[in-house]
Short mmCIF file of C-alpha atoms and ligand atoms in Angstrom, two decimals:
data_model
loop_
_atom_site.label_atom_id
_atom_site.label_comp_id
_atom_site.label_asym_id
_atom_site.label_seq_id
_atom_site.Cartn_x
_atom_site.Cartn_y
_atom_site.Cartn_z
CA MET A 1 -5.01 3.64 1.25
CA ARG A 2 -3.70 3.90 -2.42
CA ALA A 3 -0.14 4.27 -2.48
CA GLY A 4 2.00 4.72 -5.50
CA ILE A 5 5.60 3.66 -5.81
CA LEU A 6 7.91 5.94 -7.92
CA GLY A 7 11.27 3.73 -8.17
CA SER A 8 10.81 -0.01 -7.73
CA GLY A 9 14.55 -0.68 -6.30
CA LEU A 10 15.74 -1.84 -3.16
CA MET A 11 13.74 0.96 -1.24
CA GLY A 12 10.56 1.13 -3.32
CA GLY A 13 10.43 -2.20 -4.14
CA LYS A 14 10.67 -3.46 -0.53
CA LEU A 15 8.40 -0.72 1.04
CA GLY A 16 5.76 -1.15 -1.75
CA THR A 17 5.72 -5.14 -0.80
CA ILE A 18 5.48 -4.31 2.63
CA PHE A 19 2.48 -1.31 1.90
CA ALA A 20 0.72 -4.09 0.08
CA ARG A 21 1.01 -7.04 2.74
CA ALA A 22 -0.25 -4.13 5.04
CA GLY A 23 -3.32 -4.04 3.13
CA HIS A 24 -2.98 -1.20 1.02
CA GLU A 25 -3.26 -0.82 -2.70
CA VAL A 26 -0.06 -0.50 -4.42
CA VAL A 27 1.20 0.64 -7.93
CA PHE A 28 4.99 -0.19 -8.64
CA SER A 29 6.55 2.14 -11.16
CA TYR A 30 9.56 3.29 -12.56
CA ALA A 31 11.99 0.41 -13.32
CA ARG A 32 14.14 -0.63 -16.33
CA SER A 33 12.01 -3.42 -16.96
CA GLU A 34 8.14 -3.87 -16.81
CA GLN A 35 8.74 -7.52 -16.05
CA LYS A 36 10.42 -6.65 -12.78
CA LEU A 37 7.48 -4.37 -11.83
CA LYS A 38 4.98 -7.13 -12.57
CA ARG A 39 7.28 -9.63 -10.73
CA LEU A 40 7.10 -7.33 -7.64
CA ALA A 41 3.24 -6.88 -7.85
CA ARG A 42 2.96 -10.58 -8.04
CA ASP A 43 5.24 -11.44 -5.41
CA ALA A 44 3.63 -8.76 -3.07
CA LYS A 45 0.55 -10.67 -2.96
CA GLY A 46 -1.59 -8.10 -1.74
CA LYS A 47 -3.57 -5.52 -3.86
CA ALA A 48 -0.38 -4.65 -6.01
CA ARG A 49 0.10 -3.86 -9.64
CA ALA A 50 2.74 -2.56 -12.14
CA GLY A 51 1.90 0.65 -13.70
CA THR A 52 3.30 3.79 -15.32
CA PRO A 53 4.67 6.55 -12.89
CA ARG A 54 1.43 8.40 -14.04
CA GLU A 55 -0.87 5.53 -13.10
CA ALA A 56 1.03 5.07 -9.72
CA ALA A 57 0.79 8.96 -8.83
CA GLN A 58 -2.75 10.06 -10.13
CA GLU A 59 -4.95 7.95 -8.15
CA ALA A 60 -2.54 7.60 -5.01
CA GLU A 61 -3.20 9.12 -1.65
CA ALA A 62 0.58 8.77 -0.75
CA VAL A 63 3.10 8.80 -3.49
CA LEU A 64 6.56 7.33 -2.30
CA LEU A 65 9.55 8.75 -4.18
CA ALA A 66 12.30 6.32 -4.17
CA VAL A 67 14.68 7.12 -7.16
CA HIS A 68 18.29 8.42 -7.16
CA TRP A 69 18.66 11.99 -6.89
CA LEU A 70 19.80 12.13 -10.50
CA ARG A 71 16.59 10.69 -11.62
CA ILE A 72 13.98 12.73 -9.81
CA GLU A 73 13.61 15.06 -12.83
CA ASP A 74 12.99 12.18 -15.16
CA VAL A 75 10.47 10.38 -12.93
CA LEU A 76 8.46 13.70 -12.06
CA ASN A 77 8.38 14.53 -15.71
CA GLN A 78 6.08 11.41 -16.15
CA THR A 79 3.82 11.60 -13.03
CA GLY A 80 1.69 14.54 -14.41
CA ASP A 81 0.55 17.34 -11.88
CA LEU A 82 1.00 16.43 -8.23
CA SER A 83 -0.58 19.30 -6.55
CA GLY A 84 -2.19 18.28 -3.21
CA LYS A 85 -0.69 14.90 -3.31
CA VAL A 86 1.37 13.43 -0.18
CA ILE A 87 4.76 12.71 -1.35
CA VAL A 88 6.85 10.71 0.94
CA THR A 89 10.46 10.79 -0.11
CA CYS A 90 13.16 8.69 0.81
CA SER A 91 15.56 9.94 -1.65
CA LEU A 92 18.78 11.26 -0.69
CA PRO A 93 20.47 14.08 -2.26
CA MET A 94 23.72 11.99 -3.34
CA ASN A 95 25.98 12.63 -6.27
CA GLU A 96 26.36 10.02 -8.77
CA ASP A 97 28.46 7.50 -6.98
CA ASN A 98 26.73 7.89 -3.87
CA THR A 99 29.60 9.20 -1.86
CA GLU A 100 28.50 12.63 -0.83
CA LEU A 101 25.29 14.80 -0.23
CA VAL A 102 25.18 17.26 -3.01
CA VAL A 103 22.81 19.20 -1.04
CA ALA A 104 23.39 20.01 2.68
CA HIS A 105 23.48 22.48 5.73
CA ILE A 106 21.81 25.59 4.23
CA SER A 107 18.95 23.00 2.37
CA SER A 108 18.17 19.74 2.05
CA GLY A 109 16.94 17.17 -0.84
CA ALA A 110 13.43 17.14 0.59
CA GLU A 111 13.36 21.16 0.49
CA GLU A 112 14.56 21.34 -3.11
CA LEU A 113 12.17 18.79 -3.73
CA ALA A 114 9.30 20.64 -2.21
CA LYS A 115 10.50 23.84 -4.10
CA ARG A 116 10.27 21.95 -7.53
CA MET A 117 6.51 20.95 -6.52
CA PRO A 118 5.20 23.80 -4.05
CA GLN A 119 1.71 22.49 -4.38
CA ALA A 120 2.39 19.04 -3.27
CA ARG A 121 2.67 17.87 0.47
CA VAL A 122 6.38 16.75 1.05
CA VAL A 123 7.23 14.59 3.85
CA ALA A 124 10.77 13.15 4.24
CA ALA A 125 10.86 9.51 5.87
CA PHE A 126 12.20 6.23 5.31
CA GLN A 127 15.70 7.89 4.59
CA THR A 128 17.42 6.99 7.58
CA VAL A 129 17.23 3.21 7.64
CA PRO A 130 18.81 0.88 5.10
CA SER A 131 16.51 -1.14 3.00
CA GLU A 132 18.34 -4.62 4.30
CA VAL A 133 16.38 -3.87 7.49
CA LEU A 134 12.82 -3.33 6.33
CA PHE A 135 11.51 -6.78 6.12
CA GLY A 136 13.18 -7.56 9.41
CA VAL A 137 11.24 -4.61 10.91
CA TYR A 138 7.87 -5.54 9.40
CA GLU A 139 8.22 -9.26 10.70
CA ALA A 140 8.98 -7.86 14.13
CA ARG A 141 6.24 -5.24 14.05
CA ARG A 142 4.08 -7.20 16.98
CA LYS A 143 7.19 -6.75 19.38
CA ALA A 144 6.51 -4.14 22.36
CA ARG A 145 9.77 -2.27 21.43
CA ARG A 146 9.74 -0.97 17.99
CA PRO A 147 12.65 0.81 16.17
CA SER A 148 12.20 4.55 15.78
CA LEU A 149 11.75 6.22 12.25
CA VAL A 150 12.31 10.09 11.91
CA TYR A 151 10.10 11.95 9.59
CA CYS A 152 9.52 15.73 8.91
CA GLY A 153 7.60 17.80 6.60
CA GLU A 154 4.58 19.52 5.51
CA GLU A 155 1.93 19.13 8.40
CA SER A 156 -0.92 18.11 6.61
CA GLY A 157 0.74 15.26 4.84
CA LYS A 158 2.31 13.65 8.09
CA GLY A 159 -0.73 11.55 9.23
CA VAL A 160 -0.59 9.69 5.96
CA ALA A 161 3.24 9.36 6.09
CA ALA A 162 3.00 8.20 10.00
CA GLU A 163 0.53 5.55 9.18
CA LEU A 164 2.79 4.13 6.50
CA ILE A 165 5.69 4.21 8.84
CA ARG A 166 3.73 2.37 11.50
CA ASP A 167 2.28 -0.01 9.06
CA VAL A 168 6.03 -0.84 8.24
CA GLY A 169 6.66 -1.65 12.00
CA PHE A 170 8.50 1.64 13.18
CA ASP A 171 7.65 3.97 15.78
CA PRO A 172 7.25 7.41 13.96
CA VAL A 173 9.00 10.36 15.47
CA ASP A 174 7.69 13.59 14.05
CA ALA A 175 10.93 15.58 13.95
CA GLY A 176 9.20 18.86 12.89
CA PRO A 177 9.03 21.13 9.44
CA LEU A 178 10.82 20.12 6.13
CA ARG A 179 13.96 21.87 7.03
CA ILE A 180 14.58 19.37 9.76
CA ALA A 181 15.60 17.19 6.58
CA ARG A 182 19.17 19.42 6.84
CA TYR A 183 19.39 17.01 9.81
CA THR A 184 17.76 13.97 8.97
CA GLU A 185 19.46 13.49 5.59
CA PRO A 186 23.43 13.38 6.98
CA PHE A 187 21.99 11.36 9.88
CA ALA A 188 20.96 8.90 7.13
CA LEU A 189 24.62 8.80 5.86
CA LEU A 190 25.71 7.77 9.66
CA VAL A 191 23.34 4.93 9.85
CA ALA A 192 24.57 3.90 6.19
CA GLN A 193 28.23 4.18 7.59
CA LEU A 194 27.31 2.02 10.57
CA ALA A 195 25.19 -0.54 8.27
CA TYR A 196 27.67 -0.81 5.33
CA GLU A 197 31.02 -0.26 7.23
CA GLY A 198 30.32 -1.22 10.79
CA GLU A 199 30.26 -4.82 12.19
CA GLY A 200 27.12 -6.75 12.24
CA GLY A 201 25.65 -6.40 8.95
CA PRO A 202 23.19 -3.78 7.25
CA GLU A 203 19.98 -5.08 8.88
CA LEU A 204 20.25 -1.89 11.29
CA ALA A 205 17.67 0.28 12.82
CA TYR A 206 17.79 2.53 15.49
CA ARG A 207 15.58 3.73 18.68
CA PHE A 208 15.17 6.81 20.63
CA GLU A 209 14.52 6.59 24.36
CA ARG A 210 13.97 9.01 26.83
CA PHE A 211 15.15 8.61 30.43
CA ARG A 212 13.50 10.53 33.29
CA GLY A 213 14.91 10.08 36.78
N1 NAP B 301 19.10 1.66 -0.67
C1 NAP B 301 19.06 2.06 0.66
O1 NAP B 301 19.23 1.29 1.65
C2 NAP B 301 18.65 3.55 0.79
C3 NAP B 301 18.09 3.96 2.26
C4 NAP B 301 18.04 5.27 2.51
C5 NAP B 301 17.70 6.09 1.27
N2 NAP B 301 17.77 5.68 -0.12
C6 NAP B 301 17.63 6.52 -0.98
O2 NAP B 301 16.56 5.99 -1.73
C7 NAP B 301 16.42 6.26 -3.22
C8 NAP B 301 16.33 5.15 -3.91
O3 NAP B 301 17.30 4.21 -3.53
P1 NAP B 301 17.45 2.48 -4.08
O4 NAP B 301 18.65 2.12 -3.06
O5 NAP B 301 15.98 1.94 -3.77
O6 NAP B 301 17.90 2.92 -5.44
P2 NAP B 301 17.61 1.63 -6.43
O7 NAP B 301 17.66 0.30 -6.12
O8 NAP B 301 18.75 2.00 -7.54
O9 NAP B 301 16.37 1.92 -7.26
C9 NAP B 301 16.05 2.98 -8.15
C10 NAP B 301 14.76 2.68 -8.95
O10 NAP B 301 14.75 3.67 -9.96
C11 NAP B 301 14.77 2.86 -11.31
N3 NAP B 301 15.56 3.56 -12.27
C12 NAP B 301 16.82 3.84 -12.39
N4 NAP B 301 17.21 4.32 -13.51
C13 NAP B 301 15.91 3.98 -14.16
C14 NAP B 301 15.59 4.66 -15.66
N5 NAP B 301 16.43 5.26 -16.41
N6 NAP B 301 14.38 4.47 -16.13
C15 NAP B 301 13.35 3.78 -15.43
N7 NAP B 301 13.83 3.33 -14.13
C16 NAP B 301 14.92 3.84 -13.69
C17 NAP B 301 15.53 1.52 -10.99
O11 NAP B 301 15.14 0.54 -12.06
P3 NAP B 301 15.80 -0.93 -11.86
O12 NAP B 301 14.73 -1.58 -10.72
O13 NAP B 301 15.48 -1.48 -13.17
O14 NAP B 301 17.19 -0.87 -11.27
C18 NAP B 301 15.06 1.32 -9.28
O15 NAP B 301 13.75 0.51 -9.57
C19 NAP B 301 17.81 6.97 -3.33
O16 NAP B 301 17.57 8.48 -3.46
C20 NAP B 301 18.72 6.62 -2.13
O17 NAP B 301 19.45 7.56 -1.89
C21 NAP B 301 18.31 4.30 -0.28
#
């Protein structure tokens, strides 16, 4: 599929690279230097190129939103109309110094985003794992026991999101409608706590298992 990357930093740069290696057509956009976008596209070694947010979004079947919460307005002002598009957001509604969620409990970043673009099909995914684990998960994708990745959102966008999640090497776990992001976003902070403050390093993913007697 064609995937447009809005925000080509730790998350967008790595996920876009993996999408390209998995065979998707990727446009990297929104970094502070065009050279960086070009380098990402070259190093991805697939069908990847650098572009503007508008170029990334308008041709895309899936748009990955991977910017800081405070940059969302700015990037969305550059994409043009996103009606009907599947927007996969990994963005968490963090304050400027990334210490607190600024939306939680009675709403979520993903729901606020959907209110801003009611005609788009917003799915929250990739919020709950650190960027440091993504290449490792991709490299281990042929192993039988894949890590889980929760996602939630607009029903009609979930097929596209689940395909991308699977292509990265995760086992997609459909957690329900977008309001479930009220639970997945704080869970992402738990995973970040374990990744960055726990022992063993940030290359951390998780797996849900059912045990039936
Ligand atoms: N990092 C993680 O492990 C992780 C995990 C889960 C969720 N998230 C969420 O995912 C989102 C992205 O996080 P990230 O860690 O990937 O952030 P990041 O590395 O800072 O990437 C953000 C991207 O936005 C670009 N950008 C920032 N200001 C800009 C400006 N004024 N003009 C143009 N481009 C600009 C950056 O450009 P440059 O490339 O030039 O810096 C970068 O490409 C955040 O909402 C975060 O909460 C992150």
